[in-house]
Amino acid sequence: MAGVVVVFDFDKTIIDVDSDNWVVDGLGATELFDHLLPTMPWNTLIDTVMGELHARGKTLHDVAEVLKAAPIDPHVVSAIKAAYGLGCDLRVLSDANRFFIETILDHHGLRGYFSEINTNPSRVDADGRLRIAPHHDFHSGPHGCGLGTCPPNMCKGQVFDSIRASVEADGGKKRFIYLGDGRGDYCPSLRLEREDFMMPRKGFPVWDLICENPGLLQAEVHPWSDGKDLEETLLRLVGRVLVEEGNLLPPMDCKQELLPVVAVQDGIPMPLGVKS
């Protein structure tokens, strides 16, 4: 296995929308959502809206059918499969929830490519209602991150630290590639090391935060704009690591010719402002 761990955010990274908003809009709860939004934390809000939808007669099947229609770029699907085929360990780190994520990944045949999903837990209660809980129980106390960009229910930086510690305890030093778009993805970007790579979605909140003071990051920053860009950038970086580690590229269906060439071309680190 390659010494590369790829950590994906989910909303607006793997899929091209926010899964919470997609379900709320798809099941006709937008007005309720907008009314409650100023009154409670996001994670609590989604659980509350799920309860109201259940009271209106919407079933778990209805929720799942809306989720299955969430748009995902074919290039992202291809990138996940190709990175897995190259021996990467793929993880999800998301502020969505387990039911939403697993339903979408299952629908696209992608769940088996990920070794771990880190997100807000969900369950179905005795009445058949979907319940969504916070990853961190902020009612019992804050998670302690003072950065100011993490929501109360999840500090992705702390979760990322746990992922790194677990991975390296099992198999020694690894290089990480982190992909994300939102404010919550900024904290883990600051915890990446010099040998790692950050892939922020260009024009989204995490990109704006990074651009405010790029010198705060140790990792190289490689932005992306859409699914095609994500695929090309991710596989270029994976190929580069494989070349640097002296590993031969394993056989692949679709990227066998491309990867070794672009990996060598990308072998010299470039300043943040030069990358595109």
XYZ file of C-alpha atoms in Angstrom:
276
model
C 0.000 0.000 0.000
C 1.211 3.498 -0.797
C 2.208 5.643 2.142
C -0.592 8.100 1.339
C -3.743 8.803 3.332
C -6.345 10.879 1.492
C -8.879 12.619 3.729
C -11.992 13.916 1.966
C -14.556 16.351 3.208
C -17.968 15.280 1.868
C -20.348 18.178 1.130
C -19.224 20.279 -1.853
C -16.149 18.071 -2.141
C -17.231 14.491 -2.875
C -20.734 15.614 -3.780
C -21.298 18.990 -5.383
C -23.920 20.261 -2.914
C -24.493 20.477 0.825
C -26.334 17.276 1.738
C -28.273 18.916 4.591
C -29.628 21.688 2.365
C -30.279 19.191 -0.413
C -32.549 17.094 1.830
C -34.246 20.106 3.407
C -35.064 21.605 0.009
C -35.922 18.279 -1.591
C -38.467 17.404 1.098
C -40.092 20.824 1.241
C -38.762 22.066 4.584
C -36.867 25.143 3.389
C -39.223 27.661 5.010
C -39.040 25.866 8.368
C -35.273 25.602 8.089
C -34.861 29.314 7.358
C -37.153 30.182 10.278
C -35.219 28.067 12.783
C -31.705 28.797 11.476
C -31.061 31.858 13.684
C -32.239 30.050 16.825
C -30.003 26.985 17.183
C -26.694 25.399 16.117
C -26.675 23.806 12.658
C -26.333 20.226 13.878
C -29.280 20.632 16.269
C -31.249 22.339 13.522
C -30.905 19.418 11.108
C -32.039 16.957 13.794
C -35.028 19.195 14.548
C -35.993 19.474 10.878
C -35.734 15.694 10.485
C -38.228 15.389 13.345
C -40.638 17.803 11.684
C -40.352 15.974 8.365
C -41.112 12.711 10.141
C -44.182 14.332 11.724
C -45.302 15.347 8.232
C -45.193 11.724 7.145
C -41.824 11.720 5.376
C -40.145 8.347 5.777
C -36.534 7.235 5.905
C -37.048 5.932 2.365
C -38.102 9.420 1.255
C -34.931 10.892 2.750
C -32.791 8.238 1.071
C -34.378 8.803 -2.342
C -33.610 12.522 -2.179
C -30.025 11.778 -1.145
C -29.529 9.402 -4.055
C -30.297 12.258 -6.441
C -27.554 14.496 -5.009
C -25.161 15.448 -7.821
C -21.679 13.942 -7.869
C -19.177 14.678 -10.618
C -18.074 11.522 -12.494
C -14.496 12.800 -12.249
C -14.736 12.616 -8.452
C -15.954 9.022 -8.660
C -13.072 8.226 -10.995
C -10.575 9.968 -8.700
C -11.709 7.965 -5.672
C -11.429 4.673 -7.532
C -8.059 5.571 -9.051
C -6.544 6.716 -5.735
C -7.766 3.519 -4.102
C -6.315 1.516 -6.970
C -2.956 3.178 -6.367
C -2.990 1.886 -2.807
C -4.115 5.027 -0.972
C -5.978 4.796 2.328
C -9.139 6.886 1.853
C -11.031 8.492 4.739
C -14.036 10.808 5.066
C -14.023 13.668 7.583
C -17.318 15.534 7.359
C -19.728 17.661 9.359
C -22.685 16.008 7.588
C -23.943 12.781 9.203
C -23.417 9.062 8.788
C -26.806 8.223 7.242
C -26.526 10.904 4.548
C -22.939 10.000 3.686
C -23.367 6.229 3.653
C -26.589 6.425 1.639
C -24.899 8.460 -1.100
C -21.682 6.433 -1.123
C -23.647 3.175 -1.243
C -25.770 4.464 -4.114
C -22.679 5.197 -6.189
C -20.850 2.017 -5.181
C -18.160 3.960 -3.333
C -18.545 3.048 0.317
C -16.121 0.145 0.156
C -13.313 2.417 -1.041
C -13.201 4.239 2.304
C -11.619 2.676 5.366
C -13.276 5.107 7.772
C -16.030 7.718 7.939
C -15.659 10.379 10.623
C -18.841 12.419 10.950
C -21.825 13.211 13.154
C -23.527 9.991 14.283
C -27.071 9.177 13.237
C -29.608 6.517 14.177
C -33.185 5.558 13.500
C -35.345 5.607 16.622
C -38.205 3.265 17.505
C -40.663 5.440 15.606
C -38.611 5.296 12.420
C -37.382 8.878 12.731
C -33.826 9.746 11.757
C -31.950 11.234 14.708
C -28.708 13.165 14.191
C -26.350 13.765 17.093
C -23.245 15.958 17.377
C -19.820 14.381 16.916
C -18.748 16.303 19.994
C -21.379 16.639 22.728
C -21.133 20.395 23.132
C -23.907 20.314 25.740
C -21.467 18.709 28.169
C -18.662 21.142 27.347
C -16.787 22.762 24.462
C -14.349 20.791 22.307
C -11.642 23.275 23.260
C -10.471 24.460 19.862
C -9.875 28.180 20.029
C -9.380 28.823 16.318
C -12.865 30.230 15.812
C -13.681 28.498 12.522
C -14.895 25.170 13.957
C -18.590 24.624 14.766
C -19.438 23.583 18.361
C -20.253 19.997 17.357
C -16.978 19.187 15.590
C -13.388 20.354 15.487
C -12.089 18.682 12.351
C -8.547 19.501 13.404
C -8.873 17.380 16.526
C -10.441 14.540 14.545
C -7.664 14.795 11.968
C -5.040 14.537 14.715
C -6.735 11.335 15.893
C -6.726 9.942 12.345
C -3.007 10.649 11.959
C -2.175 9.120 15.344
C -4.189 5.987 14.572
C -2.771 5.568 11.068
C 0.832 6.038 12.124
C 0.450 3.780 15.166
C -0.587 1.002 12.798
C 1.835 1.530 9.939
C 4.472 4.160 10.593
C 4.860 7.595 9.016
C 2.352 8.495 6.281
C 1.858 11.477 4.001
C -1.576 13.063 4.007
C -3.625 14.775 1.318
C -6.609 16.723 2.645
C -9.484 17.920 0.441
C -12.169 20.331 1.601
C -14.134 23.488 0.938
C -15.587 24.902 4.150
C -14.526 26.938 7.162
C -14.356 23.752 9.212
C -11.650 22.426 6.899
C -9.292 25.249 7.821
C -8.361 23.828 11.232
C -7.052 20.505 9.865
C -5.188 22.373 7.127
C -3.118 24.043 9.839
C -2.258 20.627 11.309
C -0.862 19.212 8.085
C 2.903 18.765 8.077
C 5.542 19.886 5.575
C 5.413 16.593 3.639
C 1.609 16.747 3.340
C -0.681 18.434 0.806
C -3.742 20.621 1.232
C -6.317 20.676 -1.573
C -8.793 23.518 -0.879
C -11.676 24.171 -3.251
C -10.877 27.450 -4.932
C -13.295 30.299 -4.254
C -14.834 28.560 -1.220
C -14.436 29.555 2.468
C -11.379 27.415 3.266
C -9.554 28.840 0.243
C -10.339 32.381 1.371
C -9.056 31.642 4.887
C -5.838 30.135 3.552
C -5.254 33.106 1.248
C -5.542 35.520 4.180
C -2.244 34.213 5.534
C -0.817 31.327 3.463
C 2.362 31.304 5.538
C 0.479 29.698 8.420
C 0.322 26.381 6.552
C 3.262 23.993 6.498
C 1.807 21.789 3.757
C 1.925 22.601 0.052
C -1.380 24.056 -1.147
C -2.893 22.770 -4.405
C -6.323 24.327 -5.078
C -8.998 22.820 -7.309
C -12.186 24.215 -8.822
C -14.352 21.329 -10.084
C -14.434 17.559 -10.318
C -12.099 17.362 -13.291
C -9.626 19.621 -11.526
C -9.932 17.578 -8.331
C -9.201 14.345 -10.179
C -6.183 15.694 -12.032
C -4.705 17.402 -8.964
C -5.240 14.499 -6.578
C -3.814 11.870 -8.906
C -0.877 14.090 -9.769
C -0.028 14.404 -6.080
C -0.456 10.692 -5.417
C 1.743 9.924 -8.415
C 4.338 12.366 -7.175
C 4.494 10.704 -3.759
C 4.861 7.287 -5.364
C 7.744 8.544 -7.499
C 9.431 10.239 -4.534
C 9.123 7.066 -2.473
C 10.547 5.012 -5.319
C 7.423 2.874 -5.593
C 6.346 1.484 -8.944
C 2.893 2.521 -10.043
C 0.530 -0.472 -9.913
C -1.601 -1.325 -12.958
C -4.635 0.904 -13.399
C -7.547 1.111 -15.751
C -7.472 4.775 -16.667
C -4.442 6.690 -15.362
C -1.542 4.368 -16.079
C 0.031 6.543 -18.758
C -0.769 9.920 -17.219
C 0.388 9.625 -13.640
C 4.129 8.962 -13.919
C 4.594 11.888 -16.312
C 2.668 14.514 -14.365
C 4.149 13.310 -11.082
C 7.656 14.103 -12.308
C 6.522 17.459 -13.680
C 5.088 18.327 -10.266
C 8.239 17.301 -8.442
C 9.418 20.824 -7.604
C 7.385 22.650 -4.920
C 5.969 25.944 -6.138
C 4.868 29.034 -4.185
C 1.196 29.203 -3.305
C 0.532 32.091 -5.648
C 1.872 30.211 -8.673
C -0.261 27.105 -8.335
C -3.536 26.916 -10.176
